[in-house]
Short mmCIF file of C-alpha atoms in Angstrom, two decimals:
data_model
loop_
_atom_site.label_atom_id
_atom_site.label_comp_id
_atom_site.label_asym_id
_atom_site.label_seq_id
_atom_site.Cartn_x
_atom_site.Cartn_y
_atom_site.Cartn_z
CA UNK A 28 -2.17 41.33 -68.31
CA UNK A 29 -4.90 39.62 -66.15
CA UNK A 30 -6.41 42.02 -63.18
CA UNK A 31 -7.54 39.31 -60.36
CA UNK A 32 -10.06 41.03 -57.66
CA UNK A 33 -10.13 38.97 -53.93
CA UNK A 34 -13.14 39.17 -51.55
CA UNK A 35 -12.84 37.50 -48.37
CA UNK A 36 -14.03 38.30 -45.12
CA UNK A 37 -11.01 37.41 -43.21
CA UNK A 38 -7.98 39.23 -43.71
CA UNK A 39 -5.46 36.99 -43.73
CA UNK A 40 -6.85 35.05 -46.17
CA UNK A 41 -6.99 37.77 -48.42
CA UNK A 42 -3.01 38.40 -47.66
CA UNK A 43 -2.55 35.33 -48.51
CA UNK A 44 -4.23 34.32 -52.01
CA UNK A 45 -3.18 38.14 -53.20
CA UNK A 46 0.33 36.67 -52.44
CA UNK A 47 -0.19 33.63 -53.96
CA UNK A 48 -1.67 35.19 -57.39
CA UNK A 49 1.05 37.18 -57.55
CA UNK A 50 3.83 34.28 -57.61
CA UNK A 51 1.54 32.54 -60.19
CA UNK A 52 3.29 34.73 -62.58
CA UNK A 53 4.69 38.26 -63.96
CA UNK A 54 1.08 39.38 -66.55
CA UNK A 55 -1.42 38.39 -63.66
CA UNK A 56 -1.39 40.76 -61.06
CA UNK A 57 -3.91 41.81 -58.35
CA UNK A 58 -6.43 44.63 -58.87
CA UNK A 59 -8.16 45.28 -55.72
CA UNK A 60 -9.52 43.07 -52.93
CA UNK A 61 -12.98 43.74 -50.48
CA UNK A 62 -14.01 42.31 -47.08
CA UNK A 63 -17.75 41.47 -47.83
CA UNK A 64 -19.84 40.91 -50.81
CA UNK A 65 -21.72 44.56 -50.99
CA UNK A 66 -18.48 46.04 -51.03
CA UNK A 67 -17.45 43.32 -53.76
CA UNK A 68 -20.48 44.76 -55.81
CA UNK A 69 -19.43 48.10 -55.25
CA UNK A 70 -15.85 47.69 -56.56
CA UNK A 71 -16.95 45.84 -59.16
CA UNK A 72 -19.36 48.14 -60.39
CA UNK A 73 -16.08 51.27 -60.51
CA UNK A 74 -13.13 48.86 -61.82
CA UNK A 75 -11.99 46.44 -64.42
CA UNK A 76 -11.46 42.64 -63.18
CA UNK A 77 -10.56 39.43 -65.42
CA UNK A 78 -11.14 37.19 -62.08
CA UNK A 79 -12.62 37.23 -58.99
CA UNK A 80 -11.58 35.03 -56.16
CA UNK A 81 -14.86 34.91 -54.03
CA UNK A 82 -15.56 33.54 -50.35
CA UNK A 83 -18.55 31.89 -50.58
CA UNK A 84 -19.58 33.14 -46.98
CA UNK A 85 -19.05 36.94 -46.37
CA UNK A 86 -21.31 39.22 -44.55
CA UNK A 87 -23.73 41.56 -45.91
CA UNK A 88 -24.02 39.94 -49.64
CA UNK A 89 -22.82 36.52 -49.95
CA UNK A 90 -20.17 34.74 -52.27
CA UNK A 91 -23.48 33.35 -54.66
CA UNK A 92 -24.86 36.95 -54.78
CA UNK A 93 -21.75 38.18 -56.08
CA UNK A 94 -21.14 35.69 -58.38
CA UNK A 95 -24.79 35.95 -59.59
CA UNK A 96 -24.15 39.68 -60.17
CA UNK A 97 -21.10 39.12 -61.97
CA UNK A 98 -22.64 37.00 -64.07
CA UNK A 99 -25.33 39.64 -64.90
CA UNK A 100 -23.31 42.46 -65.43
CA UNK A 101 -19.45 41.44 -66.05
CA UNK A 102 -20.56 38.32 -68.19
CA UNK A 103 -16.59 37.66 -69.40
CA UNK A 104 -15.25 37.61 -66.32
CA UNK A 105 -14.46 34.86 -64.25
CA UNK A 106 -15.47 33.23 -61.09
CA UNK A 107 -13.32 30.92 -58.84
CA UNK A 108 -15.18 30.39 -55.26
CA UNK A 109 -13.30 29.60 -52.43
CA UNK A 110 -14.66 27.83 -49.47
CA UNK A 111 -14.02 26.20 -45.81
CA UNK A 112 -17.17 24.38 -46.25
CA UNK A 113 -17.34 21.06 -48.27
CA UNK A 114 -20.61 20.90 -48.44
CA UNK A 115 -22.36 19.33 -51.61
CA UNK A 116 -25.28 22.23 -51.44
CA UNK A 117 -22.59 24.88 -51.70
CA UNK A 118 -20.79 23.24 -54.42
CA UNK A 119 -24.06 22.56 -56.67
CA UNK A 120 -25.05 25.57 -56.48
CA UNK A 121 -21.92 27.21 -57.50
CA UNK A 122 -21.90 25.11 -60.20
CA UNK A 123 -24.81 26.48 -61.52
CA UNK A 124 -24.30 29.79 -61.36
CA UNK A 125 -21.13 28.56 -63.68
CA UNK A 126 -18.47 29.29 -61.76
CA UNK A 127 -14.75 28.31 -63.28
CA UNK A 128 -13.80 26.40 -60.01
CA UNK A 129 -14.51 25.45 -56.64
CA UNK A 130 -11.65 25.73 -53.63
CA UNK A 131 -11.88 24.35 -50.45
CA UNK A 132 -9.58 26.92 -47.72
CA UNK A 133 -6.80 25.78 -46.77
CA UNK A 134 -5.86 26.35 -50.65
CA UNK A 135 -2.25 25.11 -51.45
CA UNK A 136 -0.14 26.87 -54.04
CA UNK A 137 -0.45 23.79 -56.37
CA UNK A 138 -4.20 23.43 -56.13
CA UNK A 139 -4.26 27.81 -56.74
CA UNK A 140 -1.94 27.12 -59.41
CA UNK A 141 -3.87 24.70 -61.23
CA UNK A 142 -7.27 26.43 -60.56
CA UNK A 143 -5.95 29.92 -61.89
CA UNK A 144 -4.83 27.78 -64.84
CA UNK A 145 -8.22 26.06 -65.81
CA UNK A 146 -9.87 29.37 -65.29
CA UNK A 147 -8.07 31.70 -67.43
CA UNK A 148 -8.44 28.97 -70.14
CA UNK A 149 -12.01 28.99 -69.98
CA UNK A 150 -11.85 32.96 -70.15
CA UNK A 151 -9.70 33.00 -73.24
CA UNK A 152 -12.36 30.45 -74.65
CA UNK A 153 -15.29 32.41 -73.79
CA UNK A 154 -13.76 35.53 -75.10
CA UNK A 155 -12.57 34.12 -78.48
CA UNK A 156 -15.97 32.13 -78.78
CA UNK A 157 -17.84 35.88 -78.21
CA UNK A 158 -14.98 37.36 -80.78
CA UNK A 159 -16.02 34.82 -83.29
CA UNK A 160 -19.51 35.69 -83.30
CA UNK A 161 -19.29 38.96 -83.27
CA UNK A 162 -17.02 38.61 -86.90
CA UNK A 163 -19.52 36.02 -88.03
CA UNK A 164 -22.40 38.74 -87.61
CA UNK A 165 -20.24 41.33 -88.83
CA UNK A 166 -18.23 40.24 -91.29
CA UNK A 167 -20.38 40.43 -94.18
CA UNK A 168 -19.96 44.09 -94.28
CA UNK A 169 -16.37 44.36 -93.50
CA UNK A 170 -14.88 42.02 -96.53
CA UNK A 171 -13.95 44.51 -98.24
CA UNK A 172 -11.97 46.06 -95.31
CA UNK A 173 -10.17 42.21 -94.80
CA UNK A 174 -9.49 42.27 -98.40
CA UNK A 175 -7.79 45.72 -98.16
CA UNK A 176 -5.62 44.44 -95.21
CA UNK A 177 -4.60 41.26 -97.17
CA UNK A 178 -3.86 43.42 -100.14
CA UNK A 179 -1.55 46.16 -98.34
CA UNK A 180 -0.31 43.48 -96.22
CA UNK A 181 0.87 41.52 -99.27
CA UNK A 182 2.24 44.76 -101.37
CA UNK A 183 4.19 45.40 -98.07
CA UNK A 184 2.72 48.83 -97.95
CA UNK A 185 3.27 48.99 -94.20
CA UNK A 186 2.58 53.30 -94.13
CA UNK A 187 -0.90 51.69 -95.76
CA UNK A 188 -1.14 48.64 -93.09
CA UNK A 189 -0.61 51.44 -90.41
CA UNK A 190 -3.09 53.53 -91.81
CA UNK A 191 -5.86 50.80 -91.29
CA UNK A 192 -4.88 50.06 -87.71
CA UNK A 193 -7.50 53.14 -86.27
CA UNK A 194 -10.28 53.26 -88.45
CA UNK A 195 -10.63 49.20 -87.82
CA UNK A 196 -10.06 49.81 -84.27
CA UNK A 197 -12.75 52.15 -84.06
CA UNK A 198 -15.68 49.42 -85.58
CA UNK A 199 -14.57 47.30 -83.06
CA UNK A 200 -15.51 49.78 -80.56
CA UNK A 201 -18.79 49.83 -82.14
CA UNK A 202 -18.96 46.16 -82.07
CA UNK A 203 -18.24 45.50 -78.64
CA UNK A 204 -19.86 48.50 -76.70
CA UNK A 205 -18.97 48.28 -72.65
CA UNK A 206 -17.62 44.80 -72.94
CA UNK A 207 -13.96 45.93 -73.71
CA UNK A 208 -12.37 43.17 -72.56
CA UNK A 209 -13.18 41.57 -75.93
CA UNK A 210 -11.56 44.17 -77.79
CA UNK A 211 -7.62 42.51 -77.41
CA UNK A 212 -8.96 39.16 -78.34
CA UNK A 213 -10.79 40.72 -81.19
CA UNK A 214 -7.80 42.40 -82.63
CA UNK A 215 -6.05 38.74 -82.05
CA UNK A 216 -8.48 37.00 -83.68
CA UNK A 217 -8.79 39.75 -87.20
CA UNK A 218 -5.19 39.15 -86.92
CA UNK A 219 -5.53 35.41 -86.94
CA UNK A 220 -7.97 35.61 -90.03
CA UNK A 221 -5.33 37.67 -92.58
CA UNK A 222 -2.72 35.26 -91.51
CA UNK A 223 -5.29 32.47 -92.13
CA UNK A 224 -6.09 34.27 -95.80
CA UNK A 225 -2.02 34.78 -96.32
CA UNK A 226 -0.82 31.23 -95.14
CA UNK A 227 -3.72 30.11 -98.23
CA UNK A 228 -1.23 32.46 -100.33
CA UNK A 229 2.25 30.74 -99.43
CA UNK A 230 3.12 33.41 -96.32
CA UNK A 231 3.14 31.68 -93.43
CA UNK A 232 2.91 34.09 -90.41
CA UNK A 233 3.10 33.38 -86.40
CA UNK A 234 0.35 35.85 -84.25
CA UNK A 235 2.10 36.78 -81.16
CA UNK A 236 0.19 37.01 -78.01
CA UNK A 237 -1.91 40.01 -76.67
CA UNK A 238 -1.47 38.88 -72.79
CA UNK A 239 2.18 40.06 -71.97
CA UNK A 240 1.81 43.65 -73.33
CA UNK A 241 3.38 45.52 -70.70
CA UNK A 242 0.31 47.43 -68.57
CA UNK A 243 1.17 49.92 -66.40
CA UNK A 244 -2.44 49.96 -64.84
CA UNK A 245 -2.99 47.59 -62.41
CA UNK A 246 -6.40 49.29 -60.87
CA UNK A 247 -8.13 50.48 -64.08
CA UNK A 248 -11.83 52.40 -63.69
CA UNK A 249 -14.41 51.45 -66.10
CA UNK A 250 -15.53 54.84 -67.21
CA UNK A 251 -11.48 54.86 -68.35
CA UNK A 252 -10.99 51.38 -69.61
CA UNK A 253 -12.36 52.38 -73.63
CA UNK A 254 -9.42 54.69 -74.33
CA UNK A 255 -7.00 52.57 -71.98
CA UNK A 256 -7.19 49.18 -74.21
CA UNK A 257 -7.63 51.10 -76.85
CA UNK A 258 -4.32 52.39 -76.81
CA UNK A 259 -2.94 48.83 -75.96
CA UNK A 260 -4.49 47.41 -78.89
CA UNK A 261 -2.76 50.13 -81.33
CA UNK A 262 0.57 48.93 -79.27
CA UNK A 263 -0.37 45.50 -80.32
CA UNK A 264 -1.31 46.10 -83.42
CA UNK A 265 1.41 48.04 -84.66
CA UNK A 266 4.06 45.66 -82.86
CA UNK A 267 2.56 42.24 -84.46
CA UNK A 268 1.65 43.99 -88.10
CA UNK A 269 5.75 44.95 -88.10
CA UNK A 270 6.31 41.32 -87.10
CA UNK A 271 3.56 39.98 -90.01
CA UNK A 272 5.32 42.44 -92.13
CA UNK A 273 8.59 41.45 -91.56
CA UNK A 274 7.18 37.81 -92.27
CA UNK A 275 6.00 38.40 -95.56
CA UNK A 276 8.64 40.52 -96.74
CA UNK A 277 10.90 37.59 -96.07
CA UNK A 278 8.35 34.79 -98.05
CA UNK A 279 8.66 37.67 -100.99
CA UNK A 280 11.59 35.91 -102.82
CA UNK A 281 10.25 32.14 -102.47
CA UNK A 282 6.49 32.57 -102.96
CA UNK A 283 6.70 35.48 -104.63
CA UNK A 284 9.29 34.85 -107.53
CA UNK A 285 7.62 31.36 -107.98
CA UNK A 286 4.13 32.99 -108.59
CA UNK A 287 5.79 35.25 -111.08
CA UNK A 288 7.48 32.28 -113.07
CA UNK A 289 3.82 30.78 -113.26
CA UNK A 290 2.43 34.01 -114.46
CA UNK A 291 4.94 34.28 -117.41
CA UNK A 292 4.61 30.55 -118.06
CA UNK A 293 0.74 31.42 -118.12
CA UNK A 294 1.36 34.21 -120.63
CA UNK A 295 3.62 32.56 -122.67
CA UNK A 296 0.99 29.48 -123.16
CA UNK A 297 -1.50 31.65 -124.21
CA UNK A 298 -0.30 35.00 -125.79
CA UNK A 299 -1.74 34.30 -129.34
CA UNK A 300 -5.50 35.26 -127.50
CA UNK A 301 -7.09 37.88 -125.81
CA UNK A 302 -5.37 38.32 -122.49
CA UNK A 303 -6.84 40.00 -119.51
CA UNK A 304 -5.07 40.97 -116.19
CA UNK A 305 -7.28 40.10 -114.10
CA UNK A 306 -7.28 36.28 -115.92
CA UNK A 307 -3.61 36.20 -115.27
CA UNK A 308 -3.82 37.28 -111.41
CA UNK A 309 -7.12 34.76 -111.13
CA UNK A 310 -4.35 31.71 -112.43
CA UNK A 311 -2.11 32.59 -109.77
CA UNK A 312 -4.47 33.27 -107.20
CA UNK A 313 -3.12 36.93 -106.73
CA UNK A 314 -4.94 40.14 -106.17
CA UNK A 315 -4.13 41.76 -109.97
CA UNK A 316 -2.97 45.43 -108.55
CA UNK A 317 -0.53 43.00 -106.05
CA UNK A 318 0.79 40.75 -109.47
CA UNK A 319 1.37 44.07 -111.21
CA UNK A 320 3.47 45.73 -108.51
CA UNK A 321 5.94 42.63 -107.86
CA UNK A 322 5.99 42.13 -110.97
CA UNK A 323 7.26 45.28 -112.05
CA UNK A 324 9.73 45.12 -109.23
CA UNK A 325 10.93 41.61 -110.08
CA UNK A 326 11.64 42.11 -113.74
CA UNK A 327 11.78 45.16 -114.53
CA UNK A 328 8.96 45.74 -116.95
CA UNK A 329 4.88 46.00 -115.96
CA UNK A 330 2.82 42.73 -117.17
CA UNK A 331 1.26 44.24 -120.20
CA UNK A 332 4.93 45.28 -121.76
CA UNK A 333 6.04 41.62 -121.00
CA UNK A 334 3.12 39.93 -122.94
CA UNK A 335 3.85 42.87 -125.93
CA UNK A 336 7.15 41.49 -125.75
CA UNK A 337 6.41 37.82 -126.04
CA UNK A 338 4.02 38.34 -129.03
CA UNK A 339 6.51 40.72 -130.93
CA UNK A 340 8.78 38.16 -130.40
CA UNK A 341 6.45 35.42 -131.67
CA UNK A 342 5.73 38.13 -134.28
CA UNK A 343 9.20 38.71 -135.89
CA UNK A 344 9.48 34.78 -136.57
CA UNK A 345 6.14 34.47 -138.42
CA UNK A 346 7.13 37.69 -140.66
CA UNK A 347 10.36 36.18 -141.33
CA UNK A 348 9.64 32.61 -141.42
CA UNK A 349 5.64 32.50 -143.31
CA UNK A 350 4.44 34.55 -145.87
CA UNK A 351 1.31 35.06 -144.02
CA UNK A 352 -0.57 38.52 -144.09
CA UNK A 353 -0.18 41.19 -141.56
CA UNK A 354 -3.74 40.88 -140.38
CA UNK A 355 -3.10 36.87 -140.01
CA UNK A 356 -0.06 37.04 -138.26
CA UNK A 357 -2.30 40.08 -135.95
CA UNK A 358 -4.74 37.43 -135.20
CA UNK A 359 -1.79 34.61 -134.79
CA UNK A 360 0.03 36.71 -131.43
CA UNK A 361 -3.61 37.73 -129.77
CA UNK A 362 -4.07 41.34 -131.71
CA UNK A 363 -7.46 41.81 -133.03
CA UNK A 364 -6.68 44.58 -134.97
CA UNK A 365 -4.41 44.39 -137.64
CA UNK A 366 -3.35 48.65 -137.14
CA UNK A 367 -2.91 48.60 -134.01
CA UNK A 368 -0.68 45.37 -134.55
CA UNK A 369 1.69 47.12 -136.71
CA UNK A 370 2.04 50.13 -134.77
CA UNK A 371 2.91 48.26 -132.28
CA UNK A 372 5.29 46.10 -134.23
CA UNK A 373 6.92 49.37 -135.65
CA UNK A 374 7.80 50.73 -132.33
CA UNK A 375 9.29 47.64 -131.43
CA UNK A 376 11.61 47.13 -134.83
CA UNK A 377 10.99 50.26 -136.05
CA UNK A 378 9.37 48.96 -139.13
CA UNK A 379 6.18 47.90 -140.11
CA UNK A 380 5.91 44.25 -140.51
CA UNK A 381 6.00 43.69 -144.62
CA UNK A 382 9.17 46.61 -144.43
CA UNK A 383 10.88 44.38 -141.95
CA UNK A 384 10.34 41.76 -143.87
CA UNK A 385 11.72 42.69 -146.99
CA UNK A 386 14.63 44.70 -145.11
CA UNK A 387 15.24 41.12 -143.72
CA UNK A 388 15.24 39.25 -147.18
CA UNK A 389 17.08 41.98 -149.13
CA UNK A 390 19.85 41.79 -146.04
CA UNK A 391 20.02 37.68 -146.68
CA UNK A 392 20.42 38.10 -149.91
CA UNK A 393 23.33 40.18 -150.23
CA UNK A 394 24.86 37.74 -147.59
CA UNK A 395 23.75 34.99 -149.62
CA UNK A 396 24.10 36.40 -153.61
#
């Protein structure tokens, strides 16, 4: 939702472009509207505007002042200046003060249209360009937080995704101080970074849009704005991490069950050596605790009994098939110690390895006298 604030010293005018921003379309709507530039200040100074539509000539304080205030004080907020005087003077020096556009009264719908468009570009630019830096200077103590997100995001642990929403919220307070107009295109942009991080991982995800979230405050006081967004950004939150959610869940059976076939092909290549979880999960390019879980719920058993199962395997043909020693057929499926190996080949076959063995041969030979 975009608040637009008018000031314009003639009335009608002022009828007029309100009307005119409100047919521009159903999230822009207007906050408030003044007759002269001190009173401008004044409202400005109480309430919460996006953009300003400013006559350039108004009594008391001009259009310049204002915009030279705004700049000072409401630096993410936009300027447009409308004018009856095409007058190169005017114009440069609106220019300066950086000003997203330049009417000239009478202002037709088209001309509004196409004004209103160019400037709430340039305010979703600005904002995203003040997000970035702010993650740039921040960011190097909050990767652990973005690797928590991408982790419960990817175990679909949504009571766990939830749980994150406040506490990350909250530093983003901190980050952003009085300027909370940043704070919806901050949570837009983290959100834009874990998709970044889970599209790298085979989910591809779609960020929805902050700007339509239904706001039921079209005049909103500064002193109440910090809990007011706040609130929208745990709306938007929680609606786009159910959508992400949602997204992931659904690349679970392609991406998913394809990683797991290259983590079994990975243990099967290499089961005869010292095997470590985190080796596996580093293969795949998985977060290890993330591998074990689907896993577990893909086939059944956790990693660790699937590579004891693939060396007993391996195990039971070099006892039956070689008449190596126990210790050398340890070392042959990746088991340094030769105990350890045949307790663990015992509770597998019940036997220790030379007993199976010669179960095995005395078995073949009464089949084969």
């Amino acid at each position: 939702m975009h608040r637009v604030f008018i000031a314009d010293d003639e009335r009608f005018i002022r009828l007029s472009l309100a009307k005119r921003v409100g047919a521009y379309g159903s999230n822009t709507l207007i906050a408030g509207m003044e007759v002269n530039g001190a009173r401008a200040i004044s409202w400005l100074e109480e309430y919460m505007a996006d953009l300003c539509l400013i006559d350039i000539r108004m009594p008391l304080v001009d259009g310049l002042e204002v915009v030279a205030w705004i700049n000072r004080h409401r630096p993410y907020t936009e300027c447009i200046i409308v004018s009856s005087h095409d007058e190169f003077d005017y114009a440069k020096k609106a220019l300066q003060l950086g000003v997203a556009d330049y009417l000239l009264k009478p202002i037709h719908q088209d001309t509004l249209r196409e004004g209103l468009d160019r400037s709430l570009a340039r305010m979703r630019e600005r904002r995203s360009v003040a997000c970035t830096q702010l993650m740039l200077r921040h960011m190097p103590h909050y990767q652990h937080r973005l690797k928590q997100w991408v982790d419960e995001m990817q175990a679909l642990n949504d009571t766990n995704v939830l749980a994150l929403t406040n506490p990350t919220l909250t530093s983003f307070r901190q980050w952003i101080g009085e300027d909370h107009e940043l704070l919806l295109p901050l949570v837009w942009n983290w959100l834009r970074l874990i998709g970044e991080i889970l599209e790298k991982k085979g989910v591809q995800v779609e960020i929805g849009s902050y700007e339509h979230l239904d706001d039921a405050a079209p005049t909103l006081k500064r002193d109440e704005a910090g809990e007011h967004v706040f609130a929208l950004a745990v709306r938007y939150f929680n609606r786009e991490l159910e959508r992400m959610l949602q997204q992931c869940a659904n690349a679970w059976n392609s991406s998913t069950l394809q990683i797991i076939e290259l983590a079994m092909d990975y243990i099967r290549g290499n089961y005869h050596r010292t095997l470590r979880l985190q080796e596996i999960a580093d293969h795949v390019a998985m977060n290890k605790n993330y591998l074990c879980e689907v896993f577990k719920n893909a086939t059944g058993m956790t990693v660790w009994n699937y590579i004891k199962d693939i060396r007993m395997k391996a195990a039971e043909e070099l006892v039956l098939t070689t008449s190596l020693k126990v210790y050398e057929i340890a070392h042959r499926v990746g088991y340094k110690n030769s105990i350890h190996f045949s307790k663990t080949f015992k509770s597998s076959f019940a036997l220790n390895p030379l007993e199976y063995r010669d179960k095995v041969k005395i078995a073949n030979k009464r089949l084969n006298p």
